[in-house]
Amino acid sequence: MDAHLRELYQEIILDHSRHPRHFGTLTDANHRADGFNPLCGDKVSIYLKVNGEDRIEDIAFEGKGCAISVASASLMSEMLKGRKVDEAETLMGGFLELVKGGEGADLSDDDREYLEAMAGVSAFPMRVKSATLAWHAMKSALEGDGTAKTE
Amino acid sequence: MSALSLKPHLYDVEAIRQDFPILAREVHGRPLVYLDNAASAQKPKQVMNKITDFVTTEYSNVHRGVHFLSAAATDRYEAARGRVKTFLNAAHEDEIVWTRGGTEAINLVASSFLSPRLEPGDEIVLSVMEHHSNIVPWHFLRERQGASLRWVDVSDDGELDPEDVARAIGPNTKFVAITHMSNVLGTHTALKEIVRIAHERGIPVLADGCQASVHGKVDVRDLDVDFYVMTGHKLYGPTGIGVLYARKAHLKAMRPYQGGGEMIREVTKANVTYAEPPMRFEAGTPPIIEAVGLAAALDYLDSIGRDAAAAHENALARRAEAKLKALNGVRLIGEARDKGPIVSFETIGIHAHDLATILDREGVAVRAGHHCAQVLMERCGVVATARASFGLYNTEAEVDALVDAVQIARKVFA
């Protein structure tokens, strides 16, 4: 197995794909959106509870997809819980940079270290959409338009 | 028939591979193992050389010039139509309509044949294993004209019982659209029997032959089918060209599809009259280079021998099925008795896209996803499958490379 593949399917990714965190629905969500990748049929639904101070109090997701898309959603959910809405957007920007081979210069060192588990995707351009699906859905949920596609 | 096709044991796959330069390349440092032939086949030198020769010496637009090259190009282009007629054993060259591909051929029939005949409540019968290209054009007629779609199910093995087509046909049925070979399950349908059943009830049949035409002989007169569809790029020919075979009587009765040059008899300010088929359905400059390339591809396929190629491909597919089944946790999707060289499978605990990514790093190209057959995916209870599909240049060693790569994927996800 080559090094790129080992980096893509590193232990933390496999662990999150097998045991996704915050998997399920959120009954008191006030934001939600569905993400759909029409090319491969991957689906994800994101549930967010945002409080009066624009902080993401709780988050959940459910869906079906490949290891990359599930792990990405799971890592995202861990990372966003307790963050402010405007931080979520910064994190998303940094994440999109990382999975496309960029530096993620706007990320704090801790955040970058955490998200770098997904950076192996950058060597697999055909799989970047799997990694970004949940993030796009999260953005749609915050913006309130309900659906996200990776197209 | 070539000598090779009479003596399948002389099938020389290594010599055939020399005709396909791309097969010599490496992918991620590994020899390419190309098992995505059902999506599109690679091109032999014979096709590329024919295209180069034609463009180098005889190319021009067709049917419109009086100059030398226009006549030469028209000859080549119309000879290609004749080549397709022979390939399908059609009765007349003017039963062959060029299209952009299989998709356009089906859209043409939906729009020019069926649409004008439909009343709200009329039914179109199709199977659950159709490709989206043989579903969505009929959905258009449902949305726009109130037609309703009647779905013929398949068995858990992926077999389609012609009697189920008989049962689906009712008093309001106007059309049957059915695949000749499933692009996911590999199932060869009993097309001749289905056509007989439909014709007994006075219903015309369109067959999607995009897969079946690549793997064995097709005789549209023996099948007695009304419409038969093929696409060039799966037949080792160019992209951008497909074929609609339609019976002469149908074509004559059909309204035009697109409007433009070449498809008219006369255009005035007040009126327009149309050319006879097949030109009536070929508006604009047609795929001239592609037609010449497709004819070369059909020559190539027949030089190998279609039956010999199919026997070789089927043997590879059966070998792959046996080896994959012997692995724990691999489930085949589609185990019809009459099956072509298409092997869809699920690896328990590994999503098809992850599997395909790992296979790709081993040089093995397979398709992963819903294969443009979401209705079938739902019927089979899967989101996505991996699909290995074999062509005339694949080898037993490539089957083994596929199986080895699947085992590597299982280690990654163990």
XYZ file of C-alpha atoms in Angstrom:
565
model
C 0.000 0.000 0.000
C 1.409 3.411 -0.886
C 2.014 6.297 1.479
C -0.783 8.461 0.085
C -3.298 5.722 0.728
C -1.977 5.166 4.234
C -2.330 8.872 4.931
C -5.864 8.955 3.527
C -7.069 5.997 5.505
C -5.134 6.746 8.680
C -6.381 5.346 11.949
C -8.234 8.465 13.060
C -10.255 8.527 9.814
C -11.114 4.833 10.032
C -12.056 5.274 13.681
C -14.400 8.188 12.973
C -15.959 6.361 10.011
C -16.614 3.268 12.118
C -17.722 5.142 15.214
C -19.025 8.509 14.065
C -19.461 11.058 16.867
C -22.749 12.966 17.232
C -24.444 10.562 14.847
C -28.224 10.886 14.829
C -30.752 13.687 14.872
C -31.248 16.659 17.173
C -34.848 17.156 18.309
C -34.293 20.779 19.348
C -32.275 21.803 16.305
C -33.010 25.264 14.946
C -30.913 24.861 11.810
C -30.739 21.875 9.522
C -29.759 21.040 5.974
C -29.244 18.035 3.742
C -26.142 17.496 1.694
C -26.232 15.327 -1.368
C -23.574 14.262 -3.801
C -25.456 13.347 -6.979
C -22.377 11.690 -8.474
C -22.048 8.969 -5.881
C -25.298 9.139 -3.949
C -23.709 10.122 -0.633
C -26.172 11.822 1.698
C -25.763 13.691 4.947
C -28.189 15.635 7.141
C -26.825 18.207 9.577
C -28.665 19.413 12.682
C -27.509 22.462 14.602
C -28.729 24.153 17.745
C -27.505 27.734 17.743
C -28.165 29.823 20.870
C -28.907 33.530 21.250
C -25.201 34.323 21.377
C -24.602 32.735 17.987
C -22.843 29.798 19.540
C -23.315 26.231 18.255
C -24.615 24.599 21.395
C -25.209 21.202 19.875
C -24.715 19.421 16.584
C -25.658 16.079 15.059
C -25.563 14.435 11.691
C -26.856 11.350 9.983
C -26.466 9.898 6.543
C -24.868 7.304 4.362
C -21.594 7.552 2.627
C -18.030 6.444 2.221
C -15.494 6.400 5.035
C -14.151 9.807 4.009
C -17.515 11.556 4.061
C -18.605 9.998 7.371
C -15.256 10.659 9.054
C -15.255 14.232 7.807
C -18.747 14.851 9.183
C -17.797 13.278 12.490
C -14.599 15.316 12.843
C -16.506 18.443 11.905
C -19.137 17.787 14.559
C -16.471 17.388 17.238
C -14.775 20.523 16.154
C -17.796 22.800 15.850
C -19.611 22.004 19.055
C -19.322 25.022 21.321
C -17.891 27.285 18.616
C -19.314 30.611 17.468
C -21.051 30.714 14.097
C -18.436 33.043 12.581
C -15.670 30.691 13.743
C -17.424 27.856 11.911
C -17.069 29.764 8.674
C -13.374 30.374 9.246
C -12.854 26.713 10.062
C -14.672 25.697 6.912
C -12.491 27.986 4.816
C -9.376 26.507 6.397
C -10.650 22.986 5.934
C -11.417 23.544 2.238
C -7.869 24.844 1.800
C -6.336 21.838 3.541
C -8.198 19.226 1.511
C -7.170 20.975 -1.696
C -3.515 20.914 -0.704
C -3.332 24.431 0.771
C -1.884 25.656 4.054
C -4.996 26.605 5.981
C -3.161 29.753 7.052
C -6.192 31.261 8.828
C -6.493 28.308 11.183
C -5.102 28.315 14.686
C -2.349 25.775 15.284
C -4.669 23.556 17.319
C -7.412 23.619 14.699
C -4.979 22.934 11.898
C -3.498 20.011 13.739
C -6.954 18.570 14.286
C -8.124 19.009 10.705
C -4.882 17.791 9.180
C -6.136 14.250 9.597
C -8.244 15.017 6.517
C -5.452 16.651 4.520
C -4.532 13.301 2.943
C -7.581 13.748 0.718
C -5.665 16.392 -1.222
C -3.756 13.610 -3.026
C -7.101 12.199 -4.229
C -8.867 14.945 -6.206
C -11.793 12.646 -7.046
C -12.511 12.266 -3.338
C -12.398 15.896 -2.213
C -16.160 16.196 -2.611
C -16.676 13.328 -0.183
C -14.678 15.246 2.398
C -16.415 18.578 1.872
C -20.045 17.375 1.699
C -20.781 17.711 5.430
C -19.122 21.131 5.616
C -21.194 22.455 2.729
C -24.329 21.091 4.392
C -23.326 22.764 7.661
C -22.912 26.079 5.854
C -26.322 25.678 4.199
C -27.838 24.889 7.577
C -26.405 28.072 9.053
C -27.488 30.121 6.065
C -30.884 28.497 6.160
C -31.326 27.358 2.581
C -31.793 23.716 3.512
C -29.880 21.777 0.902
C -26.317 21.557 -0.188
C -24.730 19.861 -3.103
C -21.112 19.294 -3.777
C -21.586 20.226 -7.421
C -17.052 -14.475 -39.713
C -13.327 -14.480 -39.102
C -11.333 -17.643 -38.563
C -10.669 -16.581 -34.987
C -14.303 -16.624 -34.023
C -14.590 -20.218 -35.217
C -11.664 -21.248 -33.041
C -12.029 -19.566 -29.675
C -9.006 -21.446 -28.312
C -6.874 -19.395 -30.671
C -8.038 -16.168 -29.047
C -4.752 -14.299 -28.743
C -5.351 -11.693 -26.089
C -1.723 -10.595 -25.965
C -1.820 -9.758 -29.671
C -5.118 -7.916 -29.176
C -3.601 -5.874 -26.353
C -0.933 -4.609 -28.740
C -3.735 -2.846 -30.624
C -4.555 -0.717 -27.570
C -1.594 1.527 -26.737
C -3.162 2.868 -23.539
C -3.056 -0.597 -21.978
C 0.735 -0.330 -21.819
C 0.677 2.647 -19.486
C 1.101 2.649 -15.759
C -1.177 4.212 -13.154
C 0.291 5.160 -9.761
C 3.380 3.159 -10.690
C 1.366 -0.001 -11.395
C 0.366 -1.538 -14.708
C -3.060 -0.296 -15.717
C -5.812 -2.883 -15.197
C -8.742 -1.350 -17.010
C -12.007 -2.906 -15.820
C -14.374 -0.025 -16.511
C -15.352 -1.090 -20.000
C -19.079 -0.863 -19.371
C -18.579 2.867 -18.801
C -16.404 3.265 -21.884
C -13.995 1.066 -23.803
C -10.458 1.960 -24.863
C -9.667 2.595 -28.523
C -7.570 0.395 -30.795
C -4.928 1.791 -33.154
C -7.081 0.684 -36.063
C -9.751 3.220 -35.061
C -7.272 6.016 -34.367
C -5.437 5.360 -37.622
C -8.661 5.337 -39.622
C -9.665 8.663 -38.120
C -6.239 10.132 -38.816
C -6.277 8.856 -42.417
C -9.748 10.206 -43.038
C -9.014 13.615 -41.574
C -5.665 13.736 -43.365
C -6.963 12.906 -46.823
C -10.735 13.012 -47.232
C -12.355 15.234 -44.635
C -15.010 17.786 -45.476
C -18.616 18.474 -44.593
C -21.085 15.983 -46.059
C -24.159 16.172 -48.281
C -23.743 19.815 -49.145
C -20.780 20.458 -51.373
C -20.165 19.621 -54.984
C -16.429 19.619 -54.534
C -14.203 16.564 -54.484
C -13.674 16.323 -50.730
C -17.337 16.741 -49.951
C -18.132 13.804 -52.203
C -15.339 11.706 -50.704
C -16.394 12.487 -47.140
C -20.033 11.794 -47.961
C -19.071 8.412 -49.385
C -17.158 7.493 -46.244
C -19.889 8.768 -43.984
C -22.663 6.901 -45.765
C -20.516 3.775 -46.004
C -20.275 3.916 -42.215
C -24.070 3.890 -42.061
C -24.018 0.807 -44.239
C -21.473 -0.754 -41.890
C -23.857 -0.294 -38.959
C -26.688 -1.776 -40.981
C -24.604 -4.912 -41.530
C -23.489 -4.974 -37.906
C -27.103 -5.069 -36.727
C -28.382 -7.054 -39.710
C -30.932 -4.341 -40.412
C -32.860 -4.557 -43.675
C -32.129 -1.036 -44.947
C -29.417 1.562 -44.513
C -32.030 4.250 -44.043
C -33.172 2.524 -40.859
C -29.921 3.698 -39.248
C -30.042 7.153 -37.672
C -26.880 8.766 -36.289
C -27.196 10.358 -32.886
C -24.810 11.836 -30.352
C -25.036 8.652 -28.308
C -27.404 6.118 -26.809
C -29.015 8.792 -24.677
C -29.957 10.969 -27.616
C -31.292 7.961 -29.526
C -33.758 7.179 -26.719
C -34.722 10.833 -26.334
C -35.359 10.952 -30.073
C -37.787 8.033 -29.898
C -39.534 9.490 -26.847
C -39.906 12.863 -28.503
C -40.581 11.968 -32.129
C -42.316 8.594 -31.935
C -44.113 8.237 -28.617
C -44.890 11.787 -27.502
C -47.325 12.582 -30.354
C -49.171 9.302 -29.755
C -49.692 9.695 -26.000
C -52.896 10.533 -24.152
C -52.940 11.248 -20.413
C -53.105 7.938 -18.543
C -51.276 5.989 -21.241
C -48.654 3.666 -19.895
C -45.023 3.004 -20.649
C -43.610 -0.310 -19.438
C -39.986 -0.447 -18.368
C -37.824 -2.550 -16.077
C -36.304 -1.544 -12.755
C -32.821 -2.249 -14.125
C -32.846 0.459 -16.780
C -30.046 2.995 -17.045
C -31.194 6.559 -16.362
C -30.985 7.193 -20.106
C -33.839 4.717 -20.541
C -35.837 6.138 -17.628
C -35.608 9.908 -17.669
C -36.910 10.434 -21.249
C -40.033 8.483 -20.219
C -40.297 10.516 -17.006
C -40.399 13.584 -19.273
C -43.519 12.127 -20.914
C -44.988 11.402 -17.486
C -44.334 14.988 -16.353
C -45.386 16.703 -19.552
C -48.163 14.505 -20.905
C -49.533 12.603 -17.943
C -48.179 9.231 -19.016
C -47.662 6.701 -16.278
C -44.677 4.397 -15.868
C -45.233 0.694 -15.167
C -42.185 -0.969 -13.664
C -41.257 -4.591 -14.283
C -39.348 -6.007 -11.320
C -36.390 -8.378 -11.465
C -35.728 -11.383 -9.230
C -33.196 -11.220 -6.415
C -30.731 -12.828 -8.807
C -31.382 -10.045 -11.301
C -33.424 -12.031 -13.789
C -36.283 -10.537 -15.715
C -39.190 -12.862 -16.448
C -40.768 -12.010 -19.823
C -44.108 -13.082 -18.343
C -43.781 -10.144 -15.943
C -43.615 -7.867 -18.980
C -46.801 -9.547 -20.242
C -48.455 -8.886 -16.869
C -47.339 -5.239 -16.858
C -48.887 -4.560 -20.250
C -52.460 -3.329 -19.868
C -55.114 -1.782 -22.096
C -53.472 1.656 -21.807
C -49.934 0.503 -22.525
C -48.433 2.285 -25.504
C -44.763 1.370 -25.329
C -42.201 -1.002 -23.838
C -38.643 0.229 -23.166
C -36.252 -2.412 -21.929
C -32.545 -3.050 -21.716
C -30.910 -5.846 -23.717
C -28.223 -6.137 -21.019
C -28.168 -4.449 -17.636
C -25.180 -2.153 -17.138
C -25.118 -3.056 -13.441
C -26.272 -6.662 -13.130
C -24.995 -7.886 -16.488
C -28.329 -9.635 -17.016
C -29.045 -10.493 -20.626
C -32.779 -10.063 -21.087
C -34.861 -12.436 -23.198
C -35.436 -9.638 -25.674
C -36.819 -11.726 -28.508
C -39.432 -13.229 -26.198
C -40.274 -9.817 -24.724
C -40.752 -8.382 -28.219
C -42.978 -11.329 -29.174
C -45.116 -10.790 -26.062
C -45.398 -7.048 -26.672
C -46.168 -7.442 -30.368
C -48.928 -9.960 -29.611
C -50.544 -7.077 -27.781
C -49.710 -4.558 -30.489
C -47.098 -2.691 -28.434
C -43.809 -1.456 -29.962
C -40.542 -2.131 -28.127
C -37.358 -0.098 -27.742
C -34.287 -2.019 -26.618
C -31.323 -0.295 -24.999
C -28.447 -2.194 -26.568
C -25.616 0.007 -25.297
C -24.134 -2.926 -23.351
C -25.464 -5.941 -25.253
C -24.218 -4.745 -28.646
C -20.643 -4.898 -27.344
C -20.840 -8.500 -26.164
C -22.144 -10.754 -28.900
C -24.035 -10.571 -32.153
C -27.215 -8.557 -32.456
C -29.725 -9.244 -35.215
C -32.496 -6.683 -35.132
C -34.558 -8.582 -37.677
C -34.376 -11.813 -35.726
C -35.219 -9.922 -32.523
C -38.048 -8.252 -34.471
C -37.478 -5.190 -32.275
C -38.921 -1.794 -33.279
C -36.097 0.399 -31.964
C -32.547 -0.585 -31.003
C -30.005 1.772 -29.480
C -26.194 1.602 -29.393
C -23.399 3.954 -28.452
C -20.057 4.242 -30.215
C -17.653 4.714 -27.328
C -18.512 1.427 -25.633
C -17.920 -0.365 -28.947
C -14.229 0.686 -28.986
C -15.209 3.633 -31.166
C -15.280 7.401 -30.623
C -17.392 9.355 -28.175
C -20.071 11.655 -29.529
C -21.766 9.138 -31.766
C -24.590 6.709 -31.246
C -27.020 4.781 -33.346
C -30.753 4.515 -33.460
C -32.013 1.588 -35.456
C -35.712 1.988 -36.194
C -37.994 0.215 -38.576
C -38.553 2.107 -41.765
C -42.306 2.320 -41.266
C -41.818 3.901 -37.841
C -39.246 6.403 -39.087
C -41.463 7.457 -41.970
C -44.309 8.167 -39.560
C -42.171 10.065 -37.044
C -41.976 13.820 -36.714
C -38.584 15.516 -36.773
C -36.508 15.721 -33.615
C -34.326 18.818 -33.888
C -34.684 21.450 -36.574
C -31.829 22.733 -38.665
C -29.816 22.144 -41.787
C -29.772 18.797 -43.608
C -33.109 17.631 -42.185
C -35.277 19.690 -44.556
C -36.644 19.360 -48.059
C -37.645 23.001 -48.464
C -37.787 26.053 -46.243
C -39.812 29.141 -47.098
C -41.018 32.114 -45.074
C -44.379 30.458 -44.720
C -43.574 26.787 -44.469
C -41.090 23.979 -44.087
C -41.089 20.426 -45.406
C -38.813 17.700 -44.195
C -36.343 15.277 -45.662
C -37.018 11.562 -45.711
C -35.535 9.396 -42.942
C -32.858 9.075 -41.774
C -31.845 12.657 -42.700
C -35.075 13.980 -41.177
C -33.617 13.145 -37.767
C -30.093 14.406 -38.385
C -30.242 18.183 -38.120
C -26.993 20.073 -38.422
C -23.534 18.879 -39.328
C -23.495 15.262 -38.218
C -20.702 13.410 -36.372
C -18.790 12.712 -39.584
C -15.379 11.852 -38.162
C -17.022 9.860 -35.411
C -19.086 7.855 -37.911
C -15.961 6.901 -39.848
C -14.263 5.990 -36.572
C -17.223 3.913 -35.447
C -17.234 1.957 -38.709
C -13.555 1.176 -38.127
C -14.383 0.041 -34.595
C -17.092 -2.309 -35.882
C -14.611 -3.676 -38.437
C -12.161 -4.214 -35.613
C -14.696 -5.983 -33.394
C -15.726 -8.268 -36.234
C -12.089 -8.999 -37.094
C -11.679 -10.377 -33.569
C -15.061 -12.056 -33.789
C -17.931 -10.865 -31.632
C -18.799 -14.326 -30.340
C -15.154 -15.140 -29.605
C -14.712 -11.848 -27.757
C -17.885 -12.429 -25.759
C -16.809 -15.953 -24.818
C -13.445 -14.624 -23.650
C -15.023 -11.778 -21.660
C -17.641 -13.996 -20.065
C -15.015 -16.498 -18.970
C -13.108 -13.658 -17.262
C -16.255 -12.429 -15.545
C -17.146 -15.889 -14.272
C -13.588 -16.287 -12.961
C -13.853 -12.935 -11.175
C -17.213 -13.898 -9.667
C -15.922 -17.213 -8.383
C -12.833 -15.628 -6.836
C -14.714 -12.712 -5.279
C -17.370 -15.020 -3.866
C -14.657 -17.110 -2.266
C -13.589 -14.068 -0.219
C -15.440 -13.509 3.012
C -17.718 -10.519 3.047
C -18.061 -9.932 -0.683
C -21.575 -10.017 -2.075
C -22.272 -10.202 -5.791
C -25.098 -8.006 -7.056
C -26.631 -9.805 -10.025
C -26.351 -13.535 -10.527
C -28.611 -14.133 -13.492
C -28.087 -17.366 -15.403
C -27.705 -15.534 -18.711
C -25.177 -12.899 -17.806
C -22.612 -10.823 -19.652
C -19.162 -9.693 -18.509
C -20.291 -7.225 -15.854
C -19.591 -7.971 -12.195
C -21.140 -5.704 -9.565
C -20.292 -6.369 -5.967
C -20.404 -5.025 -2.480
C -17.626 -5.474 0.035
C -19.189 -5.601 3.468
C -17.928 -2.752 5.643
C -16.216 -0.905 2.788
C -18.083 1.718 0.813
C -17.697 1.300 -2.945
C -15.903 4.650 -3.275
C -13.317 3.748 -0.673
C -12.847 0.400 -2.373
C -12.450 2.001 -5.793
C -9.906 4.480 -4.420
C -7.774 1.694 -2.990
C -8.120 -0.389 -6.167
C -7.063 2.623 -8.211
C -3.822 2.914 -6.257
C -3.163 -0.678 -7.291
C -3.723 0.320 -10.907
C -7.158 -1.302 -11.082
C -9.858 0.906 -12.629
C -13.412 -0.027 -11.646
C -16.579 2.003 -11.465
C -18.091 2.765 -8.078
C -21.430 4.364 -7.431
C -25.018 4.019 -8.564
C -24.082 3.461 -12.231
C -26.900 5.757 -13.386
C -29.361 3.138 -12.176
C -30.798 4.518 -8.942
C -34.108 2.682 -9.364
C -32.186 -0.594 -9.434
C -29.996 0.440 -6.484
C -33.151 0.987 -4.458
C -34.530 -2.387 -5.583
C -31.290 -4.078 -4.496
C -31.165 -2.152 -1.216
C -27.719 -0.698 -1.845
C -26.452 2.866 -2.134
C -23.521 2.096 -4.361
C -21.704 -0.893 -5.772
C -18.295 -1.494 -7.238
C -18.414 -2.774 -10.797
C -15.753 -4.586 -12.765
C -16.637 -4.866 -16.437
C -14.554 -6.766 -18.948
C -13.556 -6.030 -22.500
C -12.003 -8.049 -25.268
C -8.462 -7.098 -24.182
C -8.674 -8.105 -20.520
C -6.756 -11.077 -19.149
C -6.961 -13.675 -16.415
C -3.996 -11.995 -14.742
C -6.081 -8.817 -14.561
C -8.898 -10.694 -12.856
C -6.377 -11.865 -10.290
C -5.039 -8.310 -9.879
C -8.598 -7.184 -9.126
C -9.066 -9.855 -6.496
C -5.664 -9.118 -4.926
C -6.530 -5.427 -4.766
C -9.860 -6.189 -3.075
C -7.931 -8.132 -0.459
C -5.617 -5.172 0.111
C -8.682 -2.978 0.659
C -9.989 -5.458 3.182
C -6.700 -5.224 5.077
C -6.934 -1.420 5.158
C -10.402 -1.636 6.641
C -9.784 -4.715 8.804
